[in-house]
Coordinates of C-alpha atoms in Angstrom, one line a residue:
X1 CA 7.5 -5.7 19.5
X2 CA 11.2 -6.8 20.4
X3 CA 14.1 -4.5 19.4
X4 CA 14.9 -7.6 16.7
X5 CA 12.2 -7.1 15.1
X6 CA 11.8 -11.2 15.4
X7 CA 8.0 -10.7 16.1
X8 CA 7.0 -8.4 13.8
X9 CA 2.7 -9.5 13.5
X10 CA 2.5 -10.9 9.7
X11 CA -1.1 -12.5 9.0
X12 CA -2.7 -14.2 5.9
X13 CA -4.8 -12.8 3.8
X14 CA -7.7 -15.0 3.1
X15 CA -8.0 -13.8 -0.7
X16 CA -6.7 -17.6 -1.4
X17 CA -10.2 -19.3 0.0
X18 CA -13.4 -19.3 -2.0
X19 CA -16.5 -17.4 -0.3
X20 CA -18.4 -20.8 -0.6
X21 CA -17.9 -23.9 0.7
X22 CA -17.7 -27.1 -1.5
X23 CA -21.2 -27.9 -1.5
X24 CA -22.1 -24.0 -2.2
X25 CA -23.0 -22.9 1.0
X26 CA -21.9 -19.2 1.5
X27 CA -19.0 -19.4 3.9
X28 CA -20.9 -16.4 5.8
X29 CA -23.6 -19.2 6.7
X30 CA -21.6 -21.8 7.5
X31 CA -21.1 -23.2 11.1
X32 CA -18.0 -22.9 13.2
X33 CA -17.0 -26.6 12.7
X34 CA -17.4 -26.1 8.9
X35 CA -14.9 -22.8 9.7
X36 CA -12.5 -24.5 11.5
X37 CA -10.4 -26.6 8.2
X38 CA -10.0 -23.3 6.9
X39 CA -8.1 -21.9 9.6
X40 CA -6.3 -24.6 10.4
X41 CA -5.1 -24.9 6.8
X42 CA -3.5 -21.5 7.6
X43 CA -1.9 -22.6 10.6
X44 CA -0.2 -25.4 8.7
X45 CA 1.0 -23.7 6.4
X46 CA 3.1 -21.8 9.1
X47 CA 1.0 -18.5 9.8
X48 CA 0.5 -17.3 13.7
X49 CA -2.1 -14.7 12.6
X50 CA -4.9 -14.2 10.0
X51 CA -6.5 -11.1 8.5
X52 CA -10.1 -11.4 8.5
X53 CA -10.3 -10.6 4.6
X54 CA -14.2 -10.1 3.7
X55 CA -13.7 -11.7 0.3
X56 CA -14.4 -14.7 2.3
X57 CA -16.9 -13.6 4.7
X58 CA -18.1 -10.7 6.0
X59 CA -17.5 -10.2 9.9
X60 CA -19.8 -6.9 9.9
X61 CA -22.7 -9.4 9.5
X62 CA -22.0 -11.8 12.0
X63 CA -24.3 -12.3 15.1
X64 CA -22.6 -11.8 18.6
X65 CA -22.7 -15.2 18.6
X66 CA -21.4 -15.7 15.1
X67 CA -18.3 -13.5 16.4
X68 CA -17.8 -14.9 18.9
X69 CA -18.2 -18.7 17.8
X70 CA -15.7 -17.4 14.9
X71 CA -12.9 -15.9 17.9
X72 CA -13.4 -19.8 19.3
X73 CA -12.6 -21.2 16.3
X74 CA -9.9 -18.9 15.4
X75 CA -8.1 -19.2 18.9
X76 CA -8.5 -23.3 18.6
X77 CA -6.4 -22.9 15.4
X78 CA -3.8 -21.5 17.5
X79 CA -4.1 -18.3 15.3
X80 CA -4.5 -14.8 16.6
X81 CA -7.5 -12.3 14.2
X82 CA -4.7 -9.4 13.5
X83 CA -6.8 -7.4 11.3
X84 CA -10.6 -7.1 9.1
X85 CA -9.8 -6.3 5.7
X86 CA -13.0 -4.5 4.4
X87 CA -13.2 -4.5 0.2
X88 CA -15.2 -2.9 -2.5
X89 CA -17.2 -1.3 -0.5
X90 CA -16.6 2.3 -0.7
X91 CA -18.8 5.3 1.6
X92 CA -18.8 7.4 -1.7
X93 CA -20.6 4.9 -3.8
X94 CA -23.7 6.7 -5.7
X95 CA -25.9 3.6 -5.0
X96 CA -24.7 1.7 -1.8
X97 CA -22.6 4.6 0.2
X98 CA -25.2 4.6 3.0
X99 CA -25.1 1.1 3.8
X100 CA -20.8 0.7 2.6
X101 CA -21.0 3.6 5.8
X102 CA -23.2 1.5 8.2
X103 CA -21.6 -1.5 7.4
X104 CA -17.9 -0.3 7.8
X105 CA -19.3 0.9 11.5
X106 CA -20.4 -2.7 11.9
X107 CA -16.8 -4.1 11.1
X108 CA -15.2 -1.9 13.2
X109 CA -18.0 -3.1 16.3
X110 CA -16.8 -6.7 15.2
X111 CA -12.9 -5.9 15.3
X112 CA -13.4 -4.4 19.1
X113 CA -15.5 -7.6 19.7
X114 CA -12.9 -10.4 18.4
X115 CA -9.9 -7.9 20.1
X116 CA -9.0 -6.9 16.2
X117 CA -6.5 -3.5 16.5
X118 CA -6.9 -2.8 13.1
X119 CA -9.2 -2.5 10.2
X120 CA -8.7 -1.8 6.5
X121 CA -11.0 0.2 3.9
X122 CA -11.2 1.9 0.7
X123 CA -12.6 3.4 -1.9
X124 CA -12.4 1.3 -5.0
X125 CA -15.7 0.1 -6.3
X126 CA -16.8 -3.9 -7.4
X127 CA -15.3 -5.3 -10.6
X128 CA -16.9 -4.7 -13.6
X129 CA -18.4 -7.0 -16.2
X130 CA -15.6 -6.4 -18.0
X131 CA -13.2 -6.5 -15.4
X132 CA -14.4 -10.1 -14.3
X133 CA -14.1 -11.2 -17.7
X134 CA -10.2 -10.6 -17.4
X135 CA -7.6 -13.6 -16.3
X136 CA -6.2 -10.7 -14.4
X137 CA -8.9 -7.8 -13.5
X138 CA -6.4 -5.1 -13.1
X139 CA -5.9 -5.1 -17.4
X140 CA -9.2 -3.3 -17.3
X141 CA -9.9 -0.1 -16.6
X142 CA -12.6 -0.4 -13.4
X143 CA -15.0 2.9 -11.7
X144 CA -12.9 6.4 -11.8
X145 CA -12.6 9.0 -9.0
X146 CA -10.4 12.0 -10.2
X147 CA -8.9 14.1 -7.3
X148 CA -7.5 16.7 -10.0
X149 CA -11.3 16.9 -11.2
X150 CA -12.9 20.5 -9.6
X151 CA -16.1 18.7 -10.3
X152 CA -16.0 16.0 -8.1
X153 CA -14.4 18.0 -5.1
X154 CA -17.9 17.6 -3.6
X155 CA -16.8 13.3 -3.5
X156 CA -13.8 14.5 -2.3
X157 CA -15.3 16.0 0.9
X158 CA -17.5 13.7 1.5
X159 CA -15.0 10.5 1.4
X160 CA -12.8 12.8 4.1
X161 CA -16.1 13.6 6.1
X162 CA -17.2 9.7 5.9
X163 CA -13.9 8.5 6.2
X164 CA -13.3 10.9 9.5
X165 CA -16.7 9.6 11.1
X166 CA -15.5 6.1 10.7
X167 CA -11.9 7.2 12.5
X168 CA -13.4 8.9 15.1
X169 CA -15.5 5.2 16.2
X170 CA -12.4 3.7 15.9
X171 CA -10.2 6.2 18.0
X172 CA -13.2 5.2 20.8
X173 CA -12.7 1.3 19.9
X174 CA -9.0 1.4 20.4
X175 CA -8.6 0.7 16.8
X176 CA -6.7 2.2 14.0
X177 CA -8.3 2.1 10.5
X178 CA -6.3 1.9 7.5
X179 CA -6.9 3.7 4.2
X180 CA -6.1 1.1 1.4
X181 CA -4.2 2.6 -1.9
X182 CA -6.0 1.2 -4.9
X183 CA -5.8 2.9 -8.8
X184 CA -7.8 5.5 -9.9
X185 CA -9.5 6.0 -6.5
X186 CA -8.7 9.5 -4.3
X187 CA -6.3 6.6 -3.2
X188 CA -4.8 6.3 -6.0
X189 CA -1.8 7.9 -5.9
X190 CA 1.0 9.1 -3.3
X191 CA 0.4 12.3 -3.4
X192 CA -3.5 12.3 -3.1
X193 CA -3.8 9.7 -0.5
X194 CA -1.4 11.7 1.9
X195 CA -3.6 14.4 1.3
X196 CA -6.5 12.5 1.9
X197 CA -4.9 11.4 5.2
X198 CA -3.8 14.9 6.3
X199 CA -7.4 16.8 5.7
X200 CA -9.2 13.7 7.6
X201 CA -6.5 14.8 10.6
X202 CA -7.3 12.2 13.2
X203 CA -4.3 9.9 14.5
X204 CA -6.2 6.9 14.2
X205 CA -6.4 7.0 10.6
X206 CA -3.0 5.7 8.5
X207 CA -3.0 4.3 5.0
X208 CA -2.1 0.9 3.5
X209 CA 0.6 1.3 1.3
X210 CA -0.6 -1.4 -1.4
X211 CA 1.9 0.0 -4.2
X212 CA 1.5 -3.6 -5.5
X213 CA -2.0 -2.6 -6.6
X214 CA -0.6 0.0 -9.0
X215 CA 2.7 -1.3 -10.1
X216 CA 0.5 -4.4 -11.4
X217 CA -1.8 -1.6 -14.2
X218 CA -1.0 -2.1 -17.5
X219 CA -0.1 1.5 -18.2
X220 CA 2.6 4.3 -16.9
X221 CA 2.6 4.5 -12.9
X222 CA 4.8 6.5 -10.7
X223 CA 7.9 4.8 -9.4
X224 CA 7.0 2.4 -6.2
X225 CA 10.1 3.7 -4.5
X226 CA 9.0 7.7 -4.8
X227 CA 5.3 6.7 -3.6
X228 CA 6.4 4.6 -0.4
X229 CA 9.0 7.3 0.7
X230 CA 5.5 9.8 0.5
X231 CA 3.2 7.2 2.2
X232 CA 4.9 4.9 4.9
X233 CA 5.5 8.1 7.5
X234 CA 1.6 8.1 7.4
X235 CA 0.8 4.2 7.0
X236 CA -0.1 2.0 10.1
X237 CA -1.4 -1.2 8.0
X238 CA 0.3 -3.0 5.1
X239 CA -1.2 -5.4 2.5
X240 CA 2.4 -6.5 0.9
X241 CA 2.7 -8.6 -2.5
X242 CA 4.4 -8.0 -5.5
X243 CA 4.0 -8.0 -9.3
X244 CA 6.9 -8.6 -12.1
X245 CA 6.5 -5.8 -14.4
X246 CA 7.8 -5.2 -18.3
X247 CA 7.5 -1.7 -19.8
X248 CA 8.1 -0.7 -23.1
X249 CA 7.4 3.4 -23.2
X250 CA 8.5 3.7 -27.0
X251 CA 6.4 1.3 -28.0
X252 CA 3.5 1.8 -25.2
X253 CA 3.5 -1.7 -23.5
X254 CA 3.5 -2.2 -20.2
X255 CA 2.7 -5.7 -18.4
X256 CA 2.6 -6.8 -14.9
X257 CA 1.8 -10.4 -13.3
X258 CA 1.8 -11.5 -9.7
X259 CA 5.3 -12.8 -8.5
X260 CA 6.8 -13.9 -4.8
X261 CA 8.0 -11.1 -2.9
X262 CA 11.8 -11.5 -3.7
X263 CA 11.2 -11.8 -7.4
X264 CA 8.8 -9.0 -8.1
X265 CA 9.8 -5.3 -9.1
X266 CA 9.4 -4.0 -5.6
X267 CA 12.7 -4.7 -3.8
X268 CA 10.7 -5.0 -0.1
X269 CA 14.4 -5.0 1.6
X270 CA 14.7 -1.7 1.1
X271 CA 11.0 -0.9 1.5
X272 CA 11.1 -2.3 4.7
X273 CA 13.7 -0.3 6.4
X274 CA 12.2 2.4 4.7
X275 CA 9.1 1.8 7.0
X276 CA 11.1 0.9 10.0
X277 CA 12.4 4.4 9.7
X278 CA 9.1 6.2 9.0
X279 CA 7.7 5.0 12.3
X280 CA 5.6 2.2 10.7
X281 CA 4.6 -0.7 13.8
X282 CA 1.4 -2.4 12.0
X283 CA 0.7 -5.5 11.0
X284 CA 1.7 -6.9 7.2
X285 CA -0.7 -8.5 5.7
X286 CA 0.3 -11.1 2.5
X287 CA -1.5 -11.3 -0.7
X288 CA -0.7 -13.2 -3.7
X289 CA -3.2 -14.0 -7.0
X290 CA -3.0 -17.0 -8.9
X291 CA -1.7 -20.1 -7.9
X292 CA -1.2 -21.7 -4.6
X293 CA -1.6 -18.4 -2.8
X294 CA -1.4 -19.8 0.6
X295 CA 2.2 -21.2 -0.1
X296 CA 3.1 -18.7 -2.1
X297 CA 1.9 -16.0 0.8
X298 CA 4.1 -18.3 3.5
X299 CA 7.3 -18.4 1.4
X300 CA 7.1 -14.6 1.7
X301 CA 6.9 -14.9 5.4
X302 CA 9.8 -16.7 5.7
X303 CA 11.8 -14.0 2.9
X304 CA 10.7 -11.2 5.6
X305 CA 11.4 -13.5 8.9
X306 CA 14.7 -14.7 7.6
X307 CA 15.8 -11.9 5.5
X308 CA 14.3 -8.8 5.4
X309 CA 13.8 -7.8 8.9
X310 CA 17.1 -9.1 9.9
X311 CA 18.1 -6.7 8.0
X312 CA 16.1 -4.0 9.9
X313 CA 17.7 -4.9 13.2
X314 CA 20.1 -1.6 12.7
X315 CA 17.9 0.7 11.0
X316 CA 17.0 3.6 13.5
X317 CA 13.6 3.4 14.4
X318 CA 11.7 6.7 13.8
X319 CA 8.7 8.2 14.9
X320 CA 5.0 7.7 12.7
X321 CA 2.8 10.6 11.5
X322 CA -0.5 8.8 12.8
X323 CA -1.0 5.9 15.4
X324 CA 0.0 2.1 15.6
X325 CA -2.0 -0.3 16.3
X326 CA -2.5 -2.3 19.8
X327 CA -0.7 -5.7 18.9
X328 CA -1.5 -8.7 21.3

């Protein structure tokens, strides 16, 4: 990365595609010439990279030759794979932990195969019935893990002693993997995913400071500046969006809805130099529900290209608690 931060690796997310093509063929099945619109849509729209988000498909299941007819189409696009985005499919699930475990291995085995540095987990669960019902999911209270619960300290040790397997095959890949904060996980707050971080002690494994996943609850959360200052010293992966947000405490309302990056209650200016001073080198990743996400995701690119990281040039550049990814 240049000492102007001009090159600083921001990718799509891919949360704006459907997982099916038009007819209803699962994108996962499709061929690479029914791929390639979808990537080049991205390109259009002014992106240089791509975060492999498995909303869409699932590069853990590819073939070899799936992968590597997916790096051909990729490249063609003139796009670079920065990252595999692995959702909902948490190692500490009572039902499915085994194979979230195995299949998590497999993703990392696909990011070393498409040259991928970095790769993104967690521990939140699928939506609920009720949660999919929603116009926005996040209204609803999904699956609980409660790190203050003496309980479920036995989930506890096993998420740090799945989590740590999974960062030691990435230490051997090359690759850093990213701990994604999401509500009411062991992720779920500052505090507890630091903690997380610390007792899994390898240098490969960071955290994804996705604040805009908690600023968005409908309900009290702890201030987005106090959390990032906690979490960016230990964070080598970003999924960045924001949320306008309306509290009432008197009256016990609270209300959040998706909003560009400027506009939203998270003032990323001063995030960002925040994370330039913590150490943090990773890729950025940008979300965005609702709407034209694509557009809404490459205005923000151009806020943090034009404005934000400008702004960085003169911040002093510290050092990170864990490891930064590889960037090509």
């Amino acid at each position: 990365m240049t000492s102007d931060l001009s090159d600083w690796p921001i990718a799509a997310a891919m949360l704006p595609f459907s997982n099916r093509l038009a007819d209803g063929t699962p994108l996962q099945e499709a061929s690479a010439e029914q791929w390639q619109p979808l990537f080049q849509e991205i390109a259009e729209a002014g992106f240089d990279r791509v975060d492999l988000s498995d909303n869409c498909f699932r590069p853990g299941d590819l073939s070899s030759a799936q992968l590597d007819a997916l790096a051909s189409v990729i490249k063609s696009a003139r796009l670079v794979p920065s990252s595999i985005s692995v959702v909902r499919s948490s190692v500490i699930d009572e039902r499915h932990g085994n194979d979230h475990l195995a299949y998590s291995h497999r993703s990392l085995e696909a990011a070393a195969r498409l040259g991928i540095g970095t790769v993104s987990i967690g521990l939140h669960r699928p939506l609920t019935e009720a949660q999919q019902r929603q116009l926005w999911f996040w209204t609803v209270e999904g699956h609980r893990d409660d790190p203050d619960d003496p309980d479920d300290r036995a989930q506890w040790q096993k998420a740090v002693t799945r989590i740590r397997e999974l960062g030691q095959h990435a230490a051997e890949l090359g690759i850093v993997l990213s701990l994604e904060m999401y509500e009411d996980t062991y992720l779920g707050s500052a505090d507890s995913a630091v903690a997380m971080v610390e007792e899994i002690g390898l240098p490969s494994v960071g955290l994804n400071p996705d604040i805009g996943n908690l600023i968005r609850l409908h309900r009290p959360v702890e201030p987005w500046l106090e959390a990032f200052h906690k979490v960016l010293p230990w964070s080598n992966f970003w999924h960045a969006k924001n949320y306008m947000r309306d509290e009432d405490t008197e009256r016990g309302h609270y209300v959040a809805f998706p909003a560009p990056m400027e506009s939203g209650l998270i003032n990323y200016r001063q995030a960002m130099k925040l994370a330039v001073e913590a150490g943090f080198r990773g890729v950025i990743c940008l979300e965005h529900y609702g709407g034209d996400g694509l557009s809404v995701c490459a205005a923000n690119q151009r806020y943090l290209r034009e404005r934000v990281l400008p702004a960085c040039r003169h911040v002093t550049q510290g050092l990170s608690q864990v490891k930064q990814p590889s960037l090509k």
